[in-house]
Amino acid sequence: MTEFELIDRLRVLMPSNASTQVGPGDDCAVLDLGLADRWLLFKTDAIVEGVHFEVNADPLWIGHKALARCLSDVAAMGGAPSHALVTLGLPRNFDAARVEGVYAGMKRLAERHGVAIAGGETTSNPERMFLSLAVIGTAGRGRCPLRSGAQPGDALFVTGELGDALESGRHLNFEPRLAEGQWLVEHFEIHAMIDLSDGLAGDLKHVLKASHVGAEILADAIPIHPAVRGASEESAEKRSYAPDSRLTKALSEGEDYELLFTLPEGESVRLLDAWQERFPNLRLSCIGKISPGSDLVVRDRDGPRPLTLDGYVHFQKP
Amino acid sequence: MTEFELIDRLRVLMPSNASTQVGPGDDCAVLDLGLADRWLLFKTDAIVEGVHFEVNADPLWIGHKALARCLSDVAAMGGAPSHALVTLGLPRNFDAARVEGVYAGMKRLAERHGVAIAGGETTSNPERMFLSLAVIGTAGRGRCPLRSGAQPGDALFVTGELGDALESGRHLNFEPRLAEGQWLVEHFEIHAMIDLSDGLAGDLKHVLKASHVGAEILADAIPIHPAVRGASEESAEKRSYAPDSRLTKALSEGEDYELLFTLPEGESVRLLDAWQERFPNLRLSCIGKISPGSDLVVRDRDGPRPLTLDGYVHFQKP
């Protein structure tokens, strides 16, 4: 059973209530607690030693990653995070200085975004460190772009450059796109948005499924990270859908933590101009468009073909 | 290093911000998000297989306990929980039906209290199940009884009957005292409140330390659970402060999840009368009073003596 199959089975066991605007299945839960112009965002996420980071990883970046993953989900809702709680499962014979390093990494990132770390809990997890973060924030009432909002005809955009996050260490030290997400929602009619954790192919499929639409992406428009463009092709597997293993890495390696979003195609030029002005150091790429139906196709020099490659599925990793 | 010593070292690494009314160190974080008459409560807690429950425990009660522990903390703030997120670390070769049982246990309890389970996250924790809950709720603005609010002269009360929670299974199937906590705050001037997880002795010490006060408790007034009163004394260790091993269990076994609170002594009789009317099936006991200074003494037939017995400290358990 994959992670996604299990989650589907568990979803029916999650009761809702009247103040829940968006429950399981989006980047954050969205709650209406009665604030005049804001909705509350609520998110949890965990990273585990040996699964999401190596035993000898720099503790500062372990802490950074744990918090940054949640902040990236808040960014994907166009929201502003405000408070976090830390649940820490500690292995036997833990090194207190190392634990302090993890908290120092969280503190540095939290302070940069005005987030309070308002407490949490420590417990024992004998074999390995388990670091679970809970984050709340707010977003404009009625203005959260959901996974389900993509419409046929929308242009499809992605921030940054993709691939090589695992080998380069960007999966640890990435910067959550909070300013970018808030700015997008404030200035444009963003129909759908998601942060890239499972890889562009996998996360785009989440959007398409939730929105009941398809998409066509242009192979030459995918922003492949320079580290991948310069790499030899020996280390990457060839797949059926495309002869280019660099593209495979950019589409499916995962942990890019960039923003993928859609908006009406007519806004594309205005967006690209304004983006270049506001975020001159972060690439923004139009990589295709949303289509009716449910197919995801990649178009390259040989024409369109179905994209059969998924993002990685966490449970199938060791 | 104990859990509490580590937490003290980590606390300086937790930044605050202007909307944080109460940060680390109380039952919940208390946040002012701008709601006219409510504060937001925010809490996380985790239970771990082999640490907080046995591998073969009934999955319904595992789920129940995970959520109930957080709800008990909300109860200790006089609050009403509204939403929860579940972070689940799954061991290798997990049994999907067992996982569904855990969620069914959470669902049953959540529905009883109008709590939505608004999503969460699954991940891998290869050796054992790790179940972390995040809960938000609200409480009356400016009306949360904190650990730091106890005043000399206050009467000290505890709900329910203490001891034997681990052996009887009450540590799994206890009912969080939500209605009781809300009722107390609504009708009385509750100065300090805490839920009993570490044992009466340990948790009372948290209140005394936070409030910079002492207390005198009456040995004969401690509500010892009938299962302890009827038990032989063979299985309980004798300690220096008191000859009665039953009392030791009631003071220090932990995981009672009852409410311990203080209020002005002059309100005691009115409280006991109103409680009997409102909660006829739940015992309420006045067990002593808050005193100046910092000493915690137990008074029995032989006079007062210092209480040297702590509640259990989690890290010192296997």
XYZ file of C-alpha atoms in Angstrom:
636
model
C 0.000 0.000 0.000
C 1.331 3.457 -0.866
C 1.126 6.550 1.314
C -1.629 7.961 -0.889
C -3.732 4.789 -0.801
C -3.530 4.657 2.983
C -4.457 8.337 3.284
C -7.522 7.730 1.118
C -8.635 4.990 3.501
C -8.061 7.164 6.559
C -9.838 10.220 5.193
C -13.297 8.807 5.901
C -12.259 8.523 9.550
C -11.663 12.264 9.875
C -14.758 14.119 11.083
C -15.355 17.708 9.992
C -17.258 20.592 11.547
C -18.874 23.865 10.509
C -15.758 26.007 10.894
C -13.608 23.793 8.662
C -13.347 25.439 5.237
C -10.750 23.007 3.876
C -9.999 19.715 5.599
C -7.611 16.908 4.635
C -6.033 16.973 1.192
C -4.623 20.443 0.640
C -1.338 22.034 1.687
C -2.911 23.363 4.896
C -6.230 22.996 6.646
C -8.222 26.238 6.317
C -10.419 27.222 9.253
C -12.941 29.981 9.818
C -12.615 30.980 13.467
C -14.616 34.198 13.059
C -11.829 36.639 12.188
C -13.344 39.395 10.060
C -10.980 39.281 7.091
C -8.697 36.296 7.707
C -8.851 32.551 7.639
C -6.671 30.427 9.881
C -4.171 28.019 8.308
C -3.160 24.904 10.261
C -0.426 22.487 9.212
C 1.693 19.671 10.656
C 4.642 17.891 9.140
C 7.412 15.635 10.414
C 10.943 14.729 9.436
C 12.606 11.558 10.657
C 16.303 10.700 11.029
C 17.435 8.309 8.323
C 14.314 8.999 6.257
C 14.328 12.769 5.662
C 17.859 13.563 6.825
C 21.032 11.635 7.502
C 22.237 10.873 11.009
C 25.269 13.117 10.511
C 23.410 16.064 8.930
C 24.142 19.533 10.304
C 21.656 20.035 13.169
C 21.058 23.656 12.141
C 19.761 22.478 8.767
C 17.730 19.662 10.318
C 15.862 22.255 12.363
C 15.619 24.552 9.374
C 14.139 21.845 7.166
C 11.568 20.753 9.744
C 10.124 24.239 10.061
C 10.691 25.263 6.432
C 8.575 22.371 5.132
C 5.573 23.651 7.083
C 6.252 27.247 6.069
C 6.401 26.130 2.434
C 2.873 24.728 2.815
C 1.699 28.036 4.293
C 3.324 29.787 1.315
C 1.330 27.578 -1.055
C -1.872 28.984 0.496
C -0.645 32.569 0.084
C -0.546 32.780 3.860
C 1.576 34.299 6.619
C 2.745 31.935 9.386
C 2.594 33.187 12.972
C 3.231 30.382 15.483
C 4.837 26.945 15.641
C 5.004 24.123 18.176
C 7.753 21.503 18.139
C 7.223 17.855 19.038
C 10.575 16.157 19.397
C 11.080 12.409 19.738
C 14.594 11.833 21.069
C 16.636 8.672 20.639
C 18.464 6.942 23.463
C 21.696 8.703 24.455
C 20.869 11.832 22.501
C 23.439 14.610 22.388
C 21.961 17.686 24.075
C 24.223 20.059 22.138
C 22.981 18.541 18.884
C 19.382 19.032 19.992
C 20.180 22.650 20.791
C 21.592 22.969 17.276
C 18.304 21.730 15.808
C 16.401 24.346 17.812
C 18.889 27.042 16.804
C 18.161 26.216 13.160
C 14.428 26.541 13.755
C 14.935 29.777 15.678
C 16.926 31.414 12.883
C 14.262 30.654 10.290
C 11.364 31.471 12.629
C 12.787 34.881 13.496
C 13.292 35.734 9.839
C 9.555 35.280 9.290
C 8.230 36.631 12.598
C 7.120 33.170 13.721
C 6.963 32.440 17.458
C 7.935 28.983 18.666
C 5.342 28.829 21.392
C 6.269 25.514 23.003
C 5.810 21.876 22.190
C 6.663 18.554 23.685
C 9.633 16.227 24.062
C 9.289 12.487 24.239
C 11.298 9.353 23.654
C 11.662 7.670 20.240
C 14.436 5.219 21.100
C 15.981 4.488 17.690
C 16.027 7.864 15.925
C 15.150 11.535 16.118
C 11.565 12.331 15.064
C 10.809 16.023 14.631
C 7.196 17.041 14.114
C 6.202 20.666 13.579
C 2.767 22.220 13.871
C 2.297 25.668 12.383
C -0.591 28.121 12.308
C -0.901 31.232 10.223
C -3.523 33.294 8.460
C -4.522 34.067 4.906
C -6.994 36.459 3.345
C -10.558 35.297 3.916
C -11.777 33.537 0.782
C -8.439 34.098 -0.952
C -6.545 30.808 -0.461
C -5.611 29.165 -3.767
C -6.436 25.483 -3.347
C -5.275 22.432 -5.241
C -8.786 22.158 -6.602
C -9.005 25.544 -8.315
C -7.212 24.961 -11.639
C -9.334 25.677 -14.731
C -8.938 24.685 -18.385
C -7.091 27.463 -20.168
C -5.045 28.473 -17.123
C -1.361 29.020 -17.611
C 0.877 26.858 -15.420
C 3.878 28.452 -13.678
C 6.664 27.254 -11.421
C 9.199 29.212 -9.368
C 12.906 28.453 -9.192
C 14.846 25.609 -10.801
C 14.117 21.952 -10.312
C 16.047 18.754 -9.664
C 19.137 17.814 -7.686
C 17.669 18.927 -4.349
C 18.672 15.692 -2.635
C 22.252 15.580 -3.891
C 22.925 19.308 -3.554
C 21.537 19.596 -0.028
C 18.815 22.033 -1.119
C 16.289 19.617 0.431
C 17.733 20.787 3.776
C 18.553 24.454 3.230
C 15.792 25.643 0.886
C 14.011 28.893 1.580
C 10.203 28.673 1.825
C 8.586 30.958 -0.776
C 6.480 32.937 1.691
C 6.949 36.429 0.251
C 6.338 35.056 -3.231
C 3.145 33.190 -2.286
C 1.669 36.197 -0.493
C 2.579 38.557 -3.320
C 1.038 36.271 -5.940
C -2.271 36.048 -4.087
C -2.310 39.751 -3.401
C -1.720 40.855 -6.994
C -3.081 38.086 -9.212
C -6.075 35.814 -9.523
C -4.228 32.609 -8.596
C -6.561 29.677 -9.282
C -4.535 26.828 -7.777
C -1.231 26.570 -5.941
C 0.860 23.793 -4.355
C 4.415 23.530 -3.081
C 6.673 20.972 -4.727
C 7.625 18.266 -2.246
C 6.962 15.098 -4.231
C 8.396 16.399 -7.516
C 6.767 18.467 -10.249
C 5.160 15.453 -11.914
C 3.676 14.064 -8.695
C 2.520 17.382 -7.297
C 1.031 18.525 -10.589
C -0.965 15.306 -10.618
C -2.355 16.195 -7.176
C -3.591 19.512 -8.620
C -5.057 17.901 -11.742
C -6.864 15.232 -9.744
C -8.281 17.733 -7.238
C -9.331 20.128 -10.026
C -10.664 17.433 -12.418
C -8.555 18.778 -15.271
C -5.575 17.774 -17.398
C -2.444 19.636 -18.455
C 0.087 19.911 -21.223
C 3.605 20.825 -20.207
C 6.443 21.814 -22.510
C 9.636 19.826 -22.003
C 11.831 22.722 -23.101
C 10.155 25.098 -20.631
C 10.871 23.053 -17.487
C 13.460 25.014 -15.459
C 16.123 22.376 -14.920
C 18.527 23.266 -12.134
C 22.053 24.163 -13.381
C 23.516 21.359 -11.273
C 21.410 18.897 -13.275
C 22.101 20.571 -16.611
C 25.830 20.250 -15.976
C 25.734 16.713 -14.629
C 26.614 13.666 -16.640
C 23.737 11.474 -17.590
C 25.305 8.358 -16.136
C 23.674 8.651 -12.733
C 20.126 9.195 -13.932
C 17.872 6.467 -15.177
C 16.273 6.603 -18.590
C 12.493 6.428 -18.572
C 10.001 5.682 -21.294
C 8.339 9.063 -21.670
C 11.390 11.092 -22.642
C 14.955 10.476 -23.740
C 16.323 13.173 -21.461
C 17.340 11.987 -17.979
C 17.919 15.571 -16.884
C 14.259 16.269 -17.451
C 13.413 13.157 -15.464
C 15.318 14.442 -12.470
C 13.694 17.863 -12.696
C 10.223 16.332 -12.938
C 10.461 13.646 -10.318
C 13.326 13.927 -7.864
C 11.229 15.898 -5.388
C 11.924 18.120 -2.374
C 12.266 21.250 -4.536
C 9.908 23.265 -2.297
C 9.142 25.660 -5.122
C 5.622 26.944 -5.866
C 3.552 25.528 -8.732
C 0.456 27.573 -9.598
C -2.092 28.371 -12.258
C -3.791 31.592 -13.266
C -5.823 32.820 -16.262
C -3.597 32.729 -19.335
C -4.369 36.378 -20.091
C -2.505 37.430 -16.940
C 0.727 35.679 -17.909
C 2.588 38.595 -19.456
C 1.639 41.019 -16.691
C 2.766 38.415 -14.161
C 6.136 37.822 -15.789
C 6.837 41.561 -15.990
C 5.818 42.282 -12.419
C 7.689 39.224 -11.123
C 10.925 40.304 -12.781
C 10.544 43.645 -11.031
C 9.670 42.228 -7.602
C 11.760 39.024 -7.480
C 14.628 39.613 -9.925
C 16.760 36.840 -8.402
C 14.206 34.039 -8.595
C 13.333 32.479 -11.916
C 9.661 32.162 -12.837
C 8.728 29.849 -15.704
C 5.530 29.304 -17.628
C 5.719 25.566 -18.245
C 2.408 24.818 -19.944
C -1.323 25.077 -19.604
C -4.311 23.414 -18.008
C -6.580 21.477 -20.358
C -10.020 19.842 -20.162
C -10.119 16.116 -19.457
C -7.669 14.402 -17.156
C -4.564 13.668 -19.231
C -1.130 14.951 -18.386
C 1.017 15.185 -21.484
C 4.534 16.435 -22.103
C 5.290 18.045 -25.440
C 8.844 17.892 -26.747
C 10.463 18.056 -30.202
C 8.821 14.715 -31.071
C 5.332 15.872 -30.171
C 3.060 15.249 -27.179
C 3.188 12.031 -25.130
C 1.589 10.945 -21.843
C 3.603 11.562 -18.708
C 3.741 8.214 -16.921
C 6.309 9.240 -14.399
C 5.106 9.896 -10.880
C 6.777 11.900 -8.227
C 8.252 9.659 -5.602
C 5.941 8.027 -3.118
C 7.360 8.364 0.393
C 6.479 4.903 1.664
C 8.407 3.233 -1.108
C 11.615 4.867 0.044
C 13.664 2.988 2.652
C 19.745 14.996 31.783
C 16.036 14.895 32.553
C 13.244 16.004 30.263
C 12.728 19.150 32.328
C 16.421 20.113 32.304
C 16.569 19.736 28.534
C 13.413 21.797 28.060
C 14.919 24.586 30.166
C 17.949 24.650 27.868
C 15.784 24.698 24.747
C 13.444 27.412 25.948
C 15.928 30.204 25.212
C 15.946 29.005 21.594
C 12.215 29.638 21.145
C 11.516 33.125 19.789
C 8.280 34.896 20.738
C 6.216 37.565 19.011
C 3.626 40.187 19.890
C 0.589 37.922 19.510
C 1.927 35.254 21.884
C 0.192 35.675 25.252
C 1.616 32.478 26.766
C 4.521 30.633 25.179
C 6.387 27.517 26.312
C 5.722 26.169 29.807
C 1.964 25.957 30.254
C -0.578 23.342 29.234
C -1.237 25.139 25.928
C 0.238 28.095 24.111
C -2.193 31.047 24.264
C -2.344 33.327 21.248
C -4.114 36.583 20.508
C -5.081 36.478 16.841
C -7.471 39.397 17.074
C -10.715 37.610 17.920
C -12.901 40.003 19.905
C -13.622 37.834 22.930
C -11.511 34.704 22.492
C -7.918 33.642 22.699
C -6.567 30.804 20.596
C -5.134 27.721 22.319
C -2.470 25.685 20.509
C -1.103 22.355 21.734
C 0.904 19.390 20.455
C 1.589 16.074 22.112
C 2.845 12.679 20.994
C 2.533 9.080 22.096
C 5.028 6.427 21.057
C 4.649 2.653 20.801
C 6.457 0.908 23.637
C 6.776 4.167 25.577
C 3.181 5.392 26.048
C 1.331 2.274 24.942
C 2.148 -1.388 24.424
C 2.556 -2.889 20.971
C -0.558 -5.006 21.464
C -2.788 -2.247 22.880
C -6.283 -1.879 21.398
C -5.856 0.529 18.448
C -9.112 2.318 19.322
C -7.670 3.278 22.693
C -4.306 4.234 21.216
C -6.089 6.775 19.015
C -8.277 7.838 21.912
C -5.296 8.451 24.180
C -3.346 10.428 21.579
C -6.169 12.919 21.097
C -7.418 12.855 24.693
C -4.034 13.958 26.038
C -4.212 17.142 23.966
C -7.859 17.709 24.859
C -6.951 17.332 28.529
C -4.474 20.188 28.129
C -7.170 22.318 26.487
C -9.438 21.464 29.431
C -6.774 22.730 31.835
C -7.009 26.149 30.144
C -10.797 26.169 30.467
C -10.952 25.988 26.678
C -12.994 24.390 23.913
C -11.062 22.406 21.277
C -12.087 22.823 17.650
C -9.582 21.219 15.251
C -6.868 18.580 15.276
C -4.170 17.416 12.859
C -2.598 13.972 13.062
C 1.053 13.255 12.279
C 1.587 9.522 12.073
C 4.964 7.820 11.898
C 4.399 4.266 10.688
C 6.709 1.325 11.299
C 7.832 -1.064 8.583
C 5.150 -3.584 7.629
C 2.398 -1.723 9.429
C -1.057 -3.260 9.506
C -3.449 -0.907 7.659
C -6.480 -2.213 9.574
C -4.726 -1.418 12.836
C -3.986 2.102 11.619
C -7.656 2.500 10.705
C -8.497 1.400 14.251
C -6.297 4.159 15.665
C -8.114 6.736 13.515
C -11.493 5.293 14.491
C -10.566 5.851 18.146
C -9.651 9.459 17.437
C -12.823 9.952 15.401
C -15.089 8.716 18.183
C -13.580 11.073 20.733
C -13.342 13.987 18.296
C -17.007 13.725 17.340
C -18.070 13.665 20.972
C -16.430 17.075 21.433
C -17.207 18.637 18.038
C -13.536 18.513 17.023
C -12.699 18.280 13.315
C -9.709 16.200 12.269
C -8.655 18.503 9.475
C -5.779 16.497 8.020
C -2.201 15.781 8.938
C 0.693 13.819 7.594
C 1.944 10.268 7.401
C 5.595 9.358 7.357
C 7.890 6.469 8.111
C 9.275 5.720 11.604
C 10.712 2.277 10.912
C 10.808 0.695 14.386
C 7.545 1.824 16.036
C 4.370 3.834 15.665
C 4.757 7.510 16.585
C 1.502 9.427 16.853
C 1.698 13.198 17.235
C -1.421 15.339 17.604
C -1.762 19.085 17.170
C -4.914 20.700 18.514
C -6.293 24.208 18.425
C -9.191 25.595 20.380
C -10.333 28.804 21.983
C -10.847 30.140 25.489
C -12.340 33.310 26.888
C -10.065 36.278 26.265
C -8.090 36.978 29.445
C -9.742 34.063 31.229
C -7.229 31.187 30.919
C -6.076 29.886 34.293
C -2.308 29.476 33.999
C 0.136 27.450 36.034
C 1.524 30.734 37.317
C -1.669 32.079 38.892
C -1.785 30.319 42.293
C -1.844 32.680 45.290
C -1.142 32.111 48.995
C -4.417 31.340 50.716
C -5.941 29.628 47.671
C -7.675 26.328 48.231
C -6.302 23.427 46.194
C -8.739 21.056 44.474
C -8.454 17.953 42.348
C -11.082 16.119 40.287
C -11.563 12.366 40.243
C -9.574 9.671 42.015
C -5.863 9.143 41.634
C -3.463 6.253 41.154
C -3.536 2.938 39.306
C -3.991 4.585 35.886
C -1.212 2.520 34.316
C -2.310 -0.868 35.684
C -6.048 -0.288 35.226
C -5.777 0.988 31.652
C -7.225 4.379 32.584
C -4.084 5.934 31.054
C -5.565 4.832 27.719
C -9.297 5.262 28.137
C -9.577 8.343 30.357
C -12.062 11.068 29.487
C -10.620 14.592 29.153
C -12.312 16.953 31.626
C -13.433 19.486 29.027
C -16.921 20.237 30.348
C -15.519 20.490 33.854
C -12.691 22.872 32.889
C -15.018 25.175 30.946
C -17.600 25.173 33.722
C -15.013 25.992 36.371
C -13.675 28.983 34.456
C -17.153 30.197 33.623
C -18.470 30.118 37.187
C -15.458 30.605 39.474
C -12.354 32.692 39.792
C -9.893 29.888 39.040
C -6.379 31.165 39.768
C -4.308 28.262 38.426
C -5.087 24.993 36.680
C -3.109 22.053 35.269
C -3.982 18.564 34.103
C -2.351 15.647 35.897
C -0.037 13.788 33.555
C 3.134 13.448 35.629
C 1.337 12.641 38.900
C -0.166 14.949 41.515
C 3.180 15.549 43.242
C 5.048 16.374 40.046
C 2.334 18.501 38.500
C 1.648 20.406 41.703
C 5.342 21.241 41.783
C 5.035 22.727 38.282
C 2.272 25.022 39.565
C 4.184 26.002 42.698
C 7.358 26.765 40.769
C 5.513 28.828 38.139
C 3.525 30.700 40.795
C 6.443 31.170 43.263
C 4.397 29.720 46.105
C 4.317 26.657 48.348
C 1.508 24.338 49.411
C 0.360 22.139 52.226
C -1.629 19.074 51.261
C -3.541 16.798 53.612
C -2.705 13.112 53.260
C -6.174 12.027 54.308
C -7.808 14.286 51.706
C -6.028 12.828 48.667
C -8.683 10.951 46.631
C -7.041 7.549 46.283
C -8.601 5.462 43.523
C -10.626 2.475 44.828
C -8.392 0.105 42.865
C -5.437 1.356 44.896
C -7.317 1.367 48.199
C -8.222 -2.275 47.664
C -4.819 -3.368 46.440
C -2.312 -5.143 48.597
C 0.683 -3.130 49.595
C 3.163 -5.707 48.349
C 3.568 -4.211 44.901
C 4.147 -0.632 45.967
C 7.415 0.678 47.292
C 7.679 2.383 50.640
C 9.090 5.899 50.494
C 10.538 8.120 53.187
C 7.864 10.806 53.376
C 4.920 8.625 54.310
C 4.291 5.117 55.516
C 1.377 4.611 53.159
C 2.278 3.113 49.794
C -1.260 3.696 48.564
C -0.732 7.408 48.985
C 2.549 7.116 47.103
C 0.783 5.636 44.119
C -1.911 8.288 44.165
C 0.662 11.083 44.365
C 3.184 9.877 41.871
C 2.058 7.183 39.474
C 0.940 9.712 36.861
C -1.308 9.682 33.798
C -4.441 10.447 35.855
C -5.527 13.252 33.477
C -7.616 14.863 36.186
C -7.679 18.639 36.794
C -5.750 20.229 39.641
C -6.688 23.848 40.342
C -6.683 26.634 42.912
C -9.196 29.311 43.757
C -9.788 31.740 46.641
C -10.495 29.715 49.771
C -13.730 31.656 50.376
C -15.238 30.121 47.214
C -14.666 26.538 48.348
C -18.054 25.780 49.825
C -19.977 27.356 46.961
C -17.811 25.360 44.541
C -18.385 22.037 46.283
C -22.144 22.590 46.377
C -22.398 23.666 42.744
C -20.104 20.857 41.603
C -22.209 18.213 43.327
C -25.214 19.588 41.445
C -23.496 19.837 38.040
C -21.143 16.815 38.093
C -22.696 14.382 40.589
C -20.736 11.429 39.223
C -17.257 12.923 39.454
C -15.590 13.363 42.809
C -14.097 16.756 43.640
C -11.689 17.009 46.570
C -10.186 19.914 48.439
C -6.746 18.545 49.202
C -4.993 21.495 50.833
C -4.019 25.100 50.390
C -1.435 27.320 48.775
C 1.089 28.921 51.150
C 3.747 31.612 50.899
C 7.326 30.509 50.342
C 8.209 27.535 48.178
C 7.838 24.426 50.352
C 5.520 21.568 49.536
C 4.526 19.728 52.695
C 2.191 16.828 53.361
C 0.333 16.768 56.637
C -0.725 13.396 58.050
C -1.466 12.037 61.538
C 2.198 12.525 62.492
C 2.289 16.189 61.451
C 3.670 18.034 58.411
C 6.712 16.798 56.495
C 8.344 17.832 53.223
C 7.172 16.015 50.124
C 10.309 14.680 48.485
C 8.558 12.498 46.001
C 8.445 13.727 42.416
C 6.069 12.714 39.735
C 7.763 10.491 37.257
C 10.136 12.071 34.793
C 9.481 10.700 31.311
C 13.084 10.378 30.162
C 13.935 8.143 33.070
C 11.393 5.572 31.913
C 12.607 2.942 29.436
